[in-house]
mmCIF file of C-alpha atoms and ligand atoms in Angstrom:
data_model
loop_
_atom_site.group_PDB
_atom_site.id
_atom_site.type_symbol
_atom_site.label_atom_id
_atom_site.label_comp_id
_atom_site.label_asym_id
_atom_site.label_seq_id
_atom_site.Cartn_x
_atom_site.Cartn_y
_atom_site.Cartn_z
ATOM 1 C CA MET A 159 -24.684 17.349 1.430
ATOM 2 C CA MET A 160 -22.362 15.267 3.567
ATOM 3 C CA ARG A 161 -18.860 14.697 2.168
ATOM 4 C CA VAL A 162 -17.426 11.296 2.986
ATOM 5 C CA TYR A 163 -13.891 10.303 2.055
ATOM 6 C CA LEU A 164 -13.460 6.529 1.820
ATOM 7 C CA ASP A 165 -10.364 6.358 -0.387
ATOM 8 C CA HIS A 166 -7.560 6.258 2.178
ATOM 9 C CA ASN A 167 -5.619 3.600 0.255
ATOM 10 C CA ALA A 168 -5.209 6.248 -2.465
ATOM 11 C CA THR A 169 -4.066 8.946 -0.057
ATOM 12 C CA THR A 170 -4.755 10.231 3.451
ATOM 13 C CA PRO A 171 -5.234 13.697 4.945
ATOM 14 C CA VAL A 172 -2.249 15.180 6.766
ATOM 15 C CA HIS A 173 -2.502 14.592 10.507
ATOM 16 C CA PRO A 174 -2.719 17.929 12.380
ATOM 17 C CA GLU A 175 0.196 16.886 14.640
ATOM 18 C CA VAL A 176 2.266 16.039 11.540
ATOM 19 C CA TYR A 177 1.512 19.435 10.053
ATOM 20 C CA GLU A 178 2.491 21.194 13.292
ATOM 21 C CA ALA A 179 5.724 19.210 13.543
ATOM 22 C CA MET A 180 6.696 20.129 9.973
ATOM 23 C CA LYS A 181 6.010 23.876 10.158
ATOM 24 C CA PRO A 182 9.260 25.127 11.789
ATOM 25 C CA PHE A 183 11.329 23.387 9.118
ATOM 26 C CA PHE A 184 9.975 25.549 6.313
ATOM 27 C CA GLN A 185 11.264 28.805 7.789
ATOM 28 C CA ASP A 186 13.114 28.914 11.117
ATOM 29 C CA GLN A 187 14.946 25.613 10.777
ATOM 30 C CA PHE A 188 15.768 25.813 7.084
ATOM 31 C CA GLY A 189 19.363 24.542 7.238
ATOM 32 C CA ASN A 190 20.868 21.857 5.057
ATOM 33 C CA SER A 191 21.349 18.865 7.308
ATOM 34 C CA SER A 192 24.705 18.143 5.672
ATOM 35 C CA SER A 193 26.129 21.578 6.633
ATOM 36 C CA ILE A 194 28.485 21.511 9.579
ATOM 37 C CA HIS A 195 27.574 24.968 10.963
ATOM 38 C CA TRP A 196 24.827 25.595 13.535
ATOM 39 C CA ALA A 197 22.019 25.861 10.976
ATOM 40 C CA GLY A 198 22.837 22.427 9.612
ATOM 41 C CA ARG A 199 23.678 20.786 12.913
ATOM 42 C CA GLU A 200 20.312 21.619 14.481
ATOM 43 C CA VAL A 201 18.399 20.224 11.550
ATOM 44 C CA LYS A 202 20.595 17.139 11.404
ATOM 45 C CA LYS A 203 19.580 16.294 14.969
ATOM 46 C CA TYR A 204 15.873 16.385 14.059
ATOM 47 C CA VAL A 205 16.435 14.296 10.933
ATOM 48 C CA ALA A 206 18.203 11.707 13.091
ATOM 49 C CA GLU A 207 15.249 11.713 15.495
ATOM 50 C CA ALA A 208 12.813 11.210 12.628
ATOM 51 C CA ARG A 209 14.874 8.249 11.396
ATOM 52 C CA GLU A 210 14.686 6.757 14.885
ATOM 53 C CA LYS A 211 10.905 7.128 14.932
ATOM 54 C CA VAL A 212 10.506 5.340 11.602
ATOM 55 C CA ALA A 213 12.843 2.613 12.841
ATOM 56 C CA GLU A 214 10.908 2.256 16.116
ATOM 57 C CA LEU A 215 7.604 1.700 14.318
ATOM 58 C CA LEU A 216 9.190 -1.128 12.320
ATOM 59 C CA HIS A 217 11.426 -2.492 15.105
ATOM 60 C CA ALA A 218 14.477 -1.766 12.975
ATOM 61 C CA LEU A 219 17.733 0.121 13.524
ATOM 62 C CA PRO A 220 17.900 3.817 12.558
ATOM 63 C CA GLU A 221 20.815 3.128 10.215
ATOM 64 C CA GLU A 222 18.603 0.662 8.343
ATOM 65 C CA ILE A 223 16.198 3.461 7.291
ATOM 66 C CA ILE A 224 16.711 5.483 4.091
ATOM 67 C CA PHE A 225 14.414 8.390 3.212
ATOM 68 C CA THR A 226 13.131 8.471 -0.377
ATOM 69 C CA GLY A 227 10.659 10.522 -2.401
ATOM 70 C CA CYS A 228 7.713 8.081 -2.351
ATOM 71 C CA GLY A 229 6.675 4.444 -2.250
ATOM 72 C CA THR A 230 7.207 4.105 -5.989
ATOM 73 C CA GLU A 231 10.804 5.281 -5.671
ATOM 74 C CA SER A 232 11.409 2.852 -2.803
ATOM 75 C CA ASP A 233 10.057 -0.057 -4.885
ATOM 76 C CA ASN A 234 12.216 0.979 -7.843
ATOM 77 C CA MET A 235 15.257 1.325 -5.626
ATOM 78 C CA ALA A 236 14.793 -2.175 -4.214
ATOM 79 C CA ILE A 237 14.226 -3.961 -7.509
ATOM 80 C CA LYS A 238 16.703 -2.098 -9.717
ATOM 81 C CA GLY A 239 19.248 -1.756 -6.910
ATOM 82 C CA ILE A 240 19.287 -5.500 -6.219
ATOM 83 C CA ALA A 241 19.110 -6.432 -9.900
ATOM 84 C CA TYR A 242 22.161 -4.320 -10.684
ATOM 85 C CA SER A 243 24.138 -5.273 -7.616
ATOM 86 C CA TRP A 244 23.579 -9.031 -7.944
ATOM 87 C CA ARG A 245 23.670 -9.388 -11.736
ATOM 88 C CA GLU A 246 26.800 -11.541 -11.585
ATOM 89 C CA LYS A 247 24.930 -14.112 -9.463
ATOM 90 C CA GLY A 248 21.891 -14.269 -11.718
ATOM 91 C CA LYS A 249 19.120 -12.391 -13.470
ATOM 92 C CA HIS A 250 15.950 -14.003 -12.178
ATOM 93 C CA ILE A 251 13.336 -12.133 -10.122
ATOM 94 C CA ILE A 252 10.143 -13.543 -8.592
ATOM 95 C CA THR A 253 7.047 -11.455 -7.919
ATOM 96 C CA THR A 254 3.256 -11.909 -8.044
ATOM 97 C CA GLN A 255 0.584 -11.002 -10.568
ATOM 98 C CA VAL A 256 -1.189 -8.739 -8.075
ATOM 99 C CA GLU A 257 1.525 -6.235 -7.180
ATOM 100 C CA HIS A 258 1.057 -2.493 -7.476
ATOM 101 C CA HIS A 259 2.248 -1.039 -10.781
ATOM 102 C CA ALA A 260 5.230 0.444 -8.944
ATOM 103 C CA VAL A 261 6.519 -3.141 -8.742
ATOM 104 C CA LEU A 262 4.903 -4.693 -11.830
ATOM 105 C CA HIS A 263 6.046 -2.016 -14.271
ATOM 106 C CA THR A 264 9.529 -2.008 -12.750
ATOM 107 C CA CYS A 265 9.709 -5.781 -13.218
ATOM 108 C CA GLN A 266 8.519 -5.410 -16.816
ATOM 109 C CA PHE A 267 11.278 -2.860 -17.374
ATOM 110 C CA MET A 268 13.808 -5.320 -15.913
ATOM 111 C CA GLU A 269 12.615 -7.904 -18.463
ATOM 112 C CA LYS A 270 13.506 -5.413 -21.211
ATOM 113 C CA MET A 271 16.930 -5.097 -19.568
ATOM 114 C CA GLY A 272 17.497 -8.831 -20.012
ATOM 115 C CA TYR A 273 16.237 -10.126 -16.667
ATOM 116 C CA GLU A 274 13.778 -12.992 -16.333
ATOM 117 C CA VAL A 275 10.737 -12.397 -14.131
ATOM 118 C CA THR A 276 8.325 -15.009 -12.750
ATOM 119 C CA TYR A 277 4.895 -13.574 -11.951
ATOM 120 C CA LEU A 278 3.341 -15.995 -9.450
ATOM 121 C CA PRO A 279 -0.401 -16.600 -9.855
ATOM 122 C CA VAL A 280 -2.800 -16.169 -6.920
ATOM 123 C CA ASP A 281 -5.861 -18.049 -5.667
ATOM 124 C CA SER A 282 -9.377 -16.639 -5.288
ATOM 125 C CA TYR A 283 -8.352 -14.805 -2.089
ATOM 126 C CA GLY A 284 -5.364 -13.229 -3.820
ATOM 127 C CA LEU A 285 -2.794 -15.401 -2.039
ATOM 128 C CA ILE A 286 0.135 -17.273 -3.570
ATOM 129 C CA ASP A 287 0.972 -20.967 -3.267
ATOM 130 C CA LEU A 288 4.052 -21.104 -1.024
ATOM 131 C CA GLU A 289 5.176 -24.419 -2.500
ATOM 132 C CA LEU A 290 5.078 -22.900 -5.967
ATOM 133 C CA LEU A 291 7.207 -20.021 -4.685
ATOM 134 C CA ARG A 292 9.730 -22.515 -3.290
ATOM 135 C CA ARG A 293 9.802 -24.457 -6.562
ATOM 136 C CA SER A 294 10.181 -21.262 -8.613
ATOM 137 C CA ILE A 295 13.444 -20.274 -6.913
ATOM 138 C CA LYS A 296 16.415 -21.245 -9.098
ATOM 139 C CA PRO A 297 20.175 -20.853 -8.618
ATOM 140 C CA GLN A 298 19.965 -17.661 -10.732
ATOM 141 C CA THR A 299 17.194 -16.112 -8.591
ATOM 142 C CA ILE A 300 18.409 -12.917 -6.942
ATOM 143 C CA LEU A 301 15.216 -11.355 -5.612
ATOM 144 C CA VAL A 302 11.734 -12.233 -4.362
ATOM 145 C CA THR A 303 9.515 -9.128 -4.270
ATOM 146 C CA ILE A 304 6.033 -9.674 -2.805
ATOM 147 C CA MET A 305 3.732 -7.086 -1.285
ATOM 148 C CA PHE A 306 2.791 -7.032 2.417
ATOM 149 C CA ALA A 307 -0.861 -6.288 1.728
ATOM 150 C CA ASN A 308 -2.754 -5.682 -1.459
ATOM 151 C CA ASN A 309 -3.910 -2.120 -2.074
ATOM 152 C CA GLU A 310 -7.152 -3.142 -3.825
ATOM 153 C CA THR A 311 -8.470 -6.025 -1.736
ATOM 154 C CA GLY A 312 -6.511 -5.585 1.499
ATOM 155 C CA THR A 313 -5.448 -9.257 1.452
ATOM 156 C CA ILE A 314 -2.387 -9.717 3.689
ATOM 157 C CA PHE A 315 0.401 -12.003 2.479
ATOM 158 C CA PRO A 316 2.122 -14.503 4.808
ATOM 159 C CA ILE A 317 5.296 -12.434 4.911
ATOM 160 C CA LYS A 318 7.023 -14.544 7.578
ATOM 161 C CA GLU A 319 6.622 -17.770 5.586
ATOM 162 C CA ILE A 320 7.637 -16.091 2.318
ATOM 163 C CA GLY A 321 10.718 -14.593 3.969
ATOM 164 C CA GLU A 322 11.687 -17.950 5.477
ATOM 165 C CA ILE A 323 11.562 -19.614 2.059
ATOM 166 C CA ALA A 324 13.669 -16.844 0.513
ATOM 167 C CA ARG A 325 16.176 -16.998 3.372
ATOM 168 C CA GLU A 326 16.411 -20.797 3.224
ATOM 169 C CA LYS A 327 17.281 -20.460 -0.473
ATOM 170 C CA GLY A 328 19.682 -17.551 0.067
ATOM 171 C CA VAL A 329 17.599 -15.075 -1.942
ATOM 172 C CA ILE A 330 16.945 -11.432 -1.001
ATOM 173 C CA PHE A 331 13.348 -10.672 -0.030
ATOM 174 C CA HIS A 332 11.794 -7.263 -0.668
ATOM 175 C CA THR A 333 8.264 -6.386 0.388
ATOM 176 C CA ASP A 334 6.186 -3.419 -0.723
ATOM 177 C CA ALA A 335 4.573 -2.532 2.604
ATOM 178 C CA VAL A 336 3.077 0.769 1.437
ATOM 179 C CA GLN A 337 -0.414 -0.383 2.500
ATOM 180 C CA GLY A 338 0.716 -2.400 5.498
ATOM 181 C CA VAL A 339 2.655 0.107 7.585
ATOM 182 C CA GLY A 340 0.504 1.556 10.364
ATOM 183 C CA LYS A 341 -2.303 -0.960 9.735
ATOM 184 C CA ILE A 342 -0.603 -4.287 10.563
ATOM 185 C CA PRO A 343 2.009 -4.884 13.258
ATOM 186 C CA ILE A 344 5.422 -5.082 11.567
ATOM 187 C CA ASP A 345 8.364 -6.326 13.606
ATOM 188 C CA LEU A 346 11.473 -6.479 11.458
ATOM 189 C CA GLN A 347 13.464 -7.965 14.287
ATOM 190 C CA SER A 348 11.543 -11.194 13.874
ATOM 191 C CA LEU A 349 10.349 -10.957 10.259
ATOM 192 C CA PRO A 350 12.809 -12.345 7.683
ATOM 193 C CA VAL A 351 12.530 -9.327 5.367
ATOM 194 C CA ASP A 352 15.652 -7.788 3.789
ATOM 195 C CA ILE A 353 14.129 -4.676 2.214
ATOM 196 C CA LEU A 354 10.785 -3.009 2.966
ATOM 197 C CA SER A 355 9.248 -0.037 1.170
ATOM 198 C CA LEU A 356 6.821 2.452 2.652
ATOM 199 C CA SER A 357 5.123 5.691 1.678
ATOM 200 C CA GLY A 358 4.311 8.696 3.852
ATOM 201 C CA HIS A 359 1.085 9.858 2.252
ATOM 202 C CA LYS A 360 -0.703 6.603 3.121
ATOM 203 C CA LEU A 361 0.251 7.387 6.707
ATOM 204 C CA ASN A 362 -0.986 10.984 7.052
ATOM 205 C CA THR A 363 2.023 12.925 5.756
ATOM 206 C CA PRO A 364 1.865 15.117 2.639
ATOM 207 C CA LYS A 365 2.631 13.410 -0.668
ATOM 208 C CA GLY A 366 6.292 13.209 -1.670
ATOM 209 C CA ILE A 367 8.080 11.299 1.075
ATOM 210 C CA GLY A 368 8.816 7.603 1.407
ATOM 211 C CA ALA A 369 11.297 5.371 3.142
ATOM 212 C CA GLN A 370 13.143 2.152 2.671
ATOM 213 C CA PHE A 371 14.241 -0.332 5.307
ATOM 214 C CA ILE A 372 17.443 -2.055 4.208
ATOM 215 C CA ARG A 373 18.634 -4.749 6.593
ATOM 216 C CA ARG A 374 22.217 -4.244 7.700
ATOM 217 C CA GLY A 375 24.576 -6.082 5.372
ATOM 218 C CA THR A 376 22.201 -6.158 2.375
ATOM 219 C CA LYS A 377 24.105 -5.037 -0.694
ATOM 220 C CA LEU A 378 22.321 -2.904 -3.289
ATOM 221 C CA SER A 379 23.258 -0.201 -5.796
ATOM 222 C CA PRO A 380 21.828 3.307 -5.449
ATOM 223 C CA LEU A 381 19.408 4.610 -8.073
ATOM 224 C CA ILE A 382 20.391 8.235 -7.568
ATOM 225 C CA HIS A 383 24.039 9.236 -7.545
ATOM 226 C CA GLY A 384 25.438 12.507 -6.274
ATOM 227 C CA GLY A 385 26.315 13.595 -2.738
ATOM 228 C CA GLY A 386 26.737 10.912 -0.110
ATOM 229 C CA GLN A 387 23.376 11.487 1.608
ATOM 230 C CA GLU A 388 21.381 8.636 3.126
ATOM 231 C CA TYR A 389 24.428 6.418 3.652
ATOM 232 C CA GLY A 390 25.387 6.886 0.013
ATOM 233 C CA LEU A 391 22.218 5.119 -1.117
ATOM 234 C CA ARG A 392 20.033 8.064 -2.095
ATOM 235 C CA ALA A 393 21.829 11.231 -3.077
ATOM 236 C CA GLY A 394 20.112 14.619 -2.931
ATOM 237 C CA THR A 395 19.737 17.224 -0.190
ATOM 238 C CA GLU A 396 17.320 15.835 2.383
ATOM 239 C CA ASN A 397 13.684 16.966 2.206
ATOM 240 C CA VAL A 398 13.814 17.993 5.837
ATOM 241 C CA PRO A 399 10.202 19.126 6.572
ATOM 242 C CA TYR A 400 8.791 15.983 4.988
ATOM 243 C CA ILE A 401 11.275 13.734 6.780
ATOM 244 C CA ILE A 402 10.223 15.344 10.064
ATOM 245 C CA GLY A 403 6.571 14.790 9.040
ATOM 246 C CA LEU A 404 7.193 11.114 8.339
ATOM 247 C CA GLY A 405 8.931 10.696 11.685
ATOM 248 C CA LYS A 406 5.949 12.261 13.457
ATOM 249 C CA ALA A 407 3.467 10.136 11.478
ATOM 250 C CA CYS A 408 5.333 6.964 12.497
ATOM 251 C CA GLU A 409 5.403 8.080 16.134
ATOM 252 C CA ILE A 410 1.618 8.629 16.026
ATOM 253 C CA ALA A 411 0.998 5.353 14.189
ATOM 254 C CA ARG A 412 2.885 3.531 16.944
ATOM 255 C CA ARG A 413 1.152 5.428 19.756
ATOM 256 C CA ASP A 414 -2.402 5.043 18.375
ATOM 257 C CA PHE A 415 -1.951 1.658 16.692
ATOM 258 C CA ASP A 416 -4.271 -0.578 18.764
ATOM 259 C CA GLN A 417 -6.986 2.006 19.030
ATOM 260 C CA ARG A 418 -6.881 2.747 15.278
ATOM 261 C CA VAL A 419 -6.942 -0.886 14.227
ATOM 262 C CA SER A 420 -9.925 -1.794 16.403
ATOM 263 C CA TYR A 421 -11.802 1.364 15.371
ATOM 264 C CA LEU A 422 -11.137 0.793 11.650
ATOM 265 C CA THR A 423 -12.153 -2.867 11.908
ATOM 266 C CA HIS A 424 -15.386 -1.839 13.622
ATOM 267 C CA LEU A 425 -16.225 0.743 10.945
ATOM 268 C CA ARG A 426 -15.318 -1.590 8.089
ATOM 269 C CA ASP A 427 -17.421 -4.432 9.487
ATOM 270 C CA ARG A 428 -20.341 -2.078 10.038
ATOM 271 C CA LEU A 429 -20.082 -1.039 6.390
ATOM 272 C CA GLN A 430 -19.731 -4.596 5.092
ATOM 273 C CA GLN A 431 -22.597 -5.990 7.180
ATOM 274 C CA GLY A 432 -24.761 -3.015 6.266
ATOM 275 C CA ILE A 433 -24.137 -3.581 2.556
ATOM 276 C CA GLU A 434 -24.718 -7.329 2.764
ATOM 277 C CA SER A 435 -27.991 -6.902 4.638
ATOM 278 C CA ARG A 436 -29.359 -4.122 2.424
ATOM 279 C CA ILE A 437 -28.194 -4.968 -1.095
ATOM 280 C CA PRO A 438 -28.734 -8.324 -2.840
ATOM 281 C CA GLN A 439 -26.189 -9.847 -5.241
ATOM 282 C CA VAL A 440 -22.991 -8.469 -3.760
ATOM 283 C CA ALA A 441 -19.707 -10.338 -3.326
ATOM 284 C CA LEU A 442 -16.665 -9.679 -1.188
ATOM 285 C CA ASN A 443 -13.323 -9.604 -3.030
ATOM 286 C CA GLY A 444 -10.229 -10.625 -1.102
ATOM 287 C CA HIS A 445 -9.664 -12.666 2.015
ATOM 288 C CA PRO A 446 -12.514 -12.368 4.528
ATOM 289 C CA ARG A 447 -10.196 -12.338 7.581
ATOM 290 C CA GLN A 448 -6.559 -12.054 6.491
ATOM 291 C CA ARG A 449 -7.239 -8.500 5.368
ATOM 292 C CA LEU A 450 -6.296 -4.910 6.193
ATOM 293 C CA PRO A 451 -8.585 -3.486 8.878
ATOM 294 C CA ASN A 452 -9.531 -0.506 6.703
ATOM 295 C CA THR A 453 -10.189 -2.108 3.324
ATOM 296 C CA LEU A 454 -13.431 -3.437 1.849
ATOM 297 C CA ASN A 455 -13.642 -4.444 -1.809
ATOM 298 C CA MET A 456 -17.049 -5.547 -3.069
ATOM 299 C CA SER A 457 -18.672 -6.341 -6.396
ATOM 300 C CA PHE A 458 -22.205 -5.125 -7.051
ATOM 301 C CA LEU A 459 -23.406 -7.451 -9.775
ATOM 302 C CA GLY A 460 -24.953 -5.790 -12.796
ATOM 303 C CA VAL A 461 -23.521 -2.379 -11.965
ATOM 304 C CA GLU A 462 -20.584 -0.742 -13.693
ATOM 305 C CA GLY A 463 -18.062 0.142 -10.963
ATOM 306 C CA GLU A 464 -17.110 3.380 -12.689
ATOM 307 C CA SER A 465 -20.779 4.494 -12.889
ATOM 308 C CA LEU A 466 -21.257 3.603 -9.254
ATOM 309 C CA LEU A 467 -18.187 5.664 -8.343
ATOM 310 C CA LEU A 468 -19.461 8.682 -10.301
ATOM 311 C CA ASN A 469 -22.966 8.398 -8.836
ATOM 312 C CA LEU A 470 -21.592 8.130 -5.306
ATOM 313 C CA ASP A 471 -19.379 11.131 -6.027
ATOM 314 C CA LEU A 472 -22.529 13.116 -6.893
ATOM 315 C CA GLU A 473 -23.780 12.230 -3.401
ATOM 316 C CA GLY A 474 -20.516 13.416 -1.810
ATOM 317 C CA ILE A 475 -18.986 9.958 -1.319
ATOM 318 C CA ALA A 476 -15.406 9.336 -2.526
ATOM 319 C CA VAL A 477 -14.490 5.699 -3.228
ATOM 320 C CA SER A 478 -12.402 3.976 -5.860
ATOM 321 C CA ALA A 479 -13.385 1.556 -8.621
ATOM 322 C CA GLY A 480 -11.663 -1.697 -9.411
ATOM 323 C CA SER A 481 -11.235 -0.659 -12.989
ATOM 324 C CA ALA A 482 -9.073 1.958 -14.574
ATOM 325 C CA CYS A 483 -10.042 3.932 -17.605
ATOM 326 C CA THR A 484 -7.305 3.473 -20.169
ATOM 327 C CA SER A 485 -7.710 5.032 -23.597
ATOM 328 C CA GLY A 486 -11.475 5.151 -23.328
ATOM 329 C CA SER A 487 -11.996 1.497 -22.412
ATOM 330 C CA LEU A 488 -12.635 0.315 -18.897
ATOM 331 C CA GLU A 489 -10.022 -2.261 -18.013
ATOM 332 C CA PRO A 490 -10.990 -4.515 -15.121
ATOM 333 C CA SER A 491 -8.470 -4.559 -12.284
ATOM 334 C CA HIS A 492 -5.466 -6.828 -12.925
ATOM 335 C CA VAL A 493 -5.666 -7.872 -9.270
ATOM 336 C CA LEU A 494 -9.261 -9.112 -9.447
ATOM 337 C CA LEU A 495 -8.689 -10.803 -12.807
ATOM 338 C CA ALA A 496 -5.638 -12.620 -11.410
ATOM 339 C CA MET A 497 -7.881 -13.890 -8.587
ATOM 340 C CA GLY A 498 -10.047 -15.588 -11.234
ATOM 341 C CA ILE A 499 -12.935 -13.142 -10.894
ATOM 342 C CA PRO A 500 -14.847 -12.891 -14.211
ATOM 343 C CA PRO A 501 -14.253 -9.543 -15.984
ATOM 344 C CA GLU A 502 -17.884 -8.405 -15.648
ATOM 345 C CA VAL A 503 -17.805 -9.055 -11.884
ATOM 346 C CA ALA A 504 -14.389 -7.376 -11.568
ATOM 347 C CA GLN A 505 -15.779 -4.372 -13.427
ATOM 348 C CA SER A 506 -18.603 -4.080 -10.916
ATOM 349 C CA SER A 507 -16.266 -3.702 -7.956
ATOM 350 C CA ILE A 508 -15.736 -0.789 -5.609
ATOM 351 C CA ARG A 509 -13.015 -0.319 -3.010
ATOM 352 C CA PHE A 510 -13.920 1.415 0.228
ATOM 353 C CA SER A 511 -10.786 2.277 2.199
ATOM 354 C CA LEU A 512 -11.374 3.837 5.587
ATOM 355 C CA GLY A 513 -9.321 6.141 7.756
ATOM 356 C CA TRP A 514 -9.233 6.814 11.467
ATOM 357 C CA SER A 515 -10.905 10.194 10.925
ATOM 358 C CA ASN A 516 -14.056 8.580 9.455
ATOM 359 C CA ARG A 517 -17.105 8.588 11.711
ATOM 360 C CA GLU A 518 -19.934 6.092 12.215
ATOM 361 C CA ALA A 519 -22.387 8.707 10.932
ATOM 362 C CA GLU A 520 -20.471 8.753 7.638
ATOM 363 C CA ILE A 521 -20.750 4.990 7.284
ATOM 364 C CA ASP A 522 -24.468 5.230 7.999
ATOM 365 C CA TYR A 523 -24.826 7.914 5.341
ATOM 366 C CA VAL A 524 -23.124 5.603 2.805
ATOM 367 C CA LEU A 525 -25.466 2.795 3.843
ATOM 368 C CA GLU A 526 -28.413 5.086 3.216
ATOM 369 C CA VAL A 527 -27.239 6.288 -0.206
ATOM 370 C CA LEU A 528 -25.609 3.150 -1.659
ATOM 371 C CA PRO A 529 -28.675 0.826 -1.863
ATOM 372 C CA ARG A 530 -30.651 3.542 -3.653
ATOM 373 C CA VAL A 531 -27.840 4.238 -6.162
ATOM 374 C CA VAL A 532 -27.194 0.544 -6.833
ATOM 375 C CA GLN A 533 -30.911 -0.064 -7.375
ATOM 376 C CA ARG A 534 -31.184 2.854 -9.797
ATOM 377 C CA LEU A 535 -28.204 1.647 -11.837
ATOM 378 C CA ARG A 536 -29.516 -1.919 -11.874
ATOM 379 C CA ASP A 537 -32.929 -0.699 -13.047
ATOM 380 C CA MET A 538 -31.166 0.984 -15.953
ATOM 381 C CA SER A 539 -29.069 -2.077 -16.827
ATOM 382 C CA PRO A 540 -30.675 -4.372 -19.420
ATOM 383 C CA LEU A 541 -27.983 -6.943 -18.678
ATOM 384 C CA TYR A 542 -28.894 -7.080 -15.001
ATOM 385 C CA GLN A 543 -32.637 -7.211 -15.766
ATOM 386 C CA ARG A 544 -32.089 -10.129 -18.163
ATOM 387 C CA ARG A 545 -29.947 -11.954 -15.617
ATOM 388 C CA MET A 546 -32.578 -11.485 -12.882
ATOM 389 C CA HIS A 547 -35.271 -12.949 -15.128
ATOM 390 C CA GLN A 548 -33.050 -15.930 -15.859
ATOM 391 C CA VAL A 549 -32.579 -16.727 -12.153
HETATM 392 N N1 PLP B 48 2.681 0.238 -3.540
HETATM 393 C C1 PLP B 48 1.405 0.134 -3.143
HETATM 394 C C2 PLP B 48 0.897 -1.175 -2.632
HETATM 395 C C3 PLP B 48 0.552 1.239 -3.203
HETATM 396 O O1 PLP B 48 -0.714 1.130 -2.815
HETATM 397 C C4 PLP B 48 1.070 2.469 -3.693
HETATM 398 C C5 PLP B 48 0.198 3.642 -3.835
HETATM 399 O O2 PLP B 48 -0.998 3.510 -3.986
HETATM 400 C C6 PLP B 48 2.430 2.526 -4.067
HETATM 401 C C7 PLP B 48 3.193 1.393 -3.982
HETATM 402 C C8 PLP B 48 3.040 3.796 -4.558
HETATM 403 O O3 PLP B 48 3.281 4.695 -3.499
HETATM 404 P P1 PLP B 48 3.511 6.266 -3.802
HETATM 405 O O4 PLP B 48 2.170 6.830 -4.145
HETATM 406 O O5 PLP B 48 4.056 6.828 -2.531
HETATM 407 O O6 PLP B 48 4.472 6.361 -4.912
#
């Protein structure tokens, strides 16, 4: 049986060049980059190079890049760091209803800490109303935190316009770009973003490394105190092999960017068109154009997304469902619900997220298996049968 991995928004395989670049730093180059002797000095040079590579991908300055443990830590650092640092100015934060839990749960925690949070609604594409954002900013607002691209639907937010509104009102703008980096061009020289979070394992590094862009002059408190590493903003001895891996991944993402984006778009469109021409009663979730090149989220009416996922898994196909199983009940995705999608349609959704190592033959295999599996599940669904007879 063919094994097809279409869940790259969850995590990606380590790029062979990344793996090779990391290897020497587990044994030969094991020094602590803060040590002033030869063992430390050598490593320090490579860490500095890795920082430059991350900065180059984002068109930022090396001293604006902080290495962290993951995307979640970066999001926490931005929100809590700004909230603490700017608490004298005000305690109001603005975000959206469709953020990743790394942002949503952090904002909910801030509410418990006495902050006020506005969760902006979204339209049927998953986009916010920019005028509503402008009107929601008050004198006490200290932070706008809005994602670059949504992890479930791939919808890309108008980051430039959002940043301009925040800047005009003198409010710090943080964006969770965990799904955007490497898939959308990001030029922080021209984008009015103050803080940007990213994660290595969505970019072909191992899990456990992230980074934060902090524009020069942006004041925020560290989350982790200790030694003065990472410009005093993230204490803890540097995770050298993983930092080197992230640097390499960013170098590759920059080098292969155009080729990857056009290849991913081609594969995704082949998958989408194939599904739409072979399976009736399907709906696209998210923006049809303003979308990540690798992401396709579709509802298969009358089919339980979780059952579809499990049945595809039996055929060797790894995808993700738009519902999460919490305490035995299937909760439809908060993102799809916020977009006004009825719960039963949200529950029938599947996210296909592609990677550059996927092949056309894999997409064709999915297109062969999927119609059969959907049909079988629909045949077993009394709800779907009833609905079909009503039409
Ligand atoms: N933000 C978004 C949009 C994500 O998709 C993810 C992971 O799926 C995260 C944050 C968390 O990143 P990490 O897994 O590195 O903690």
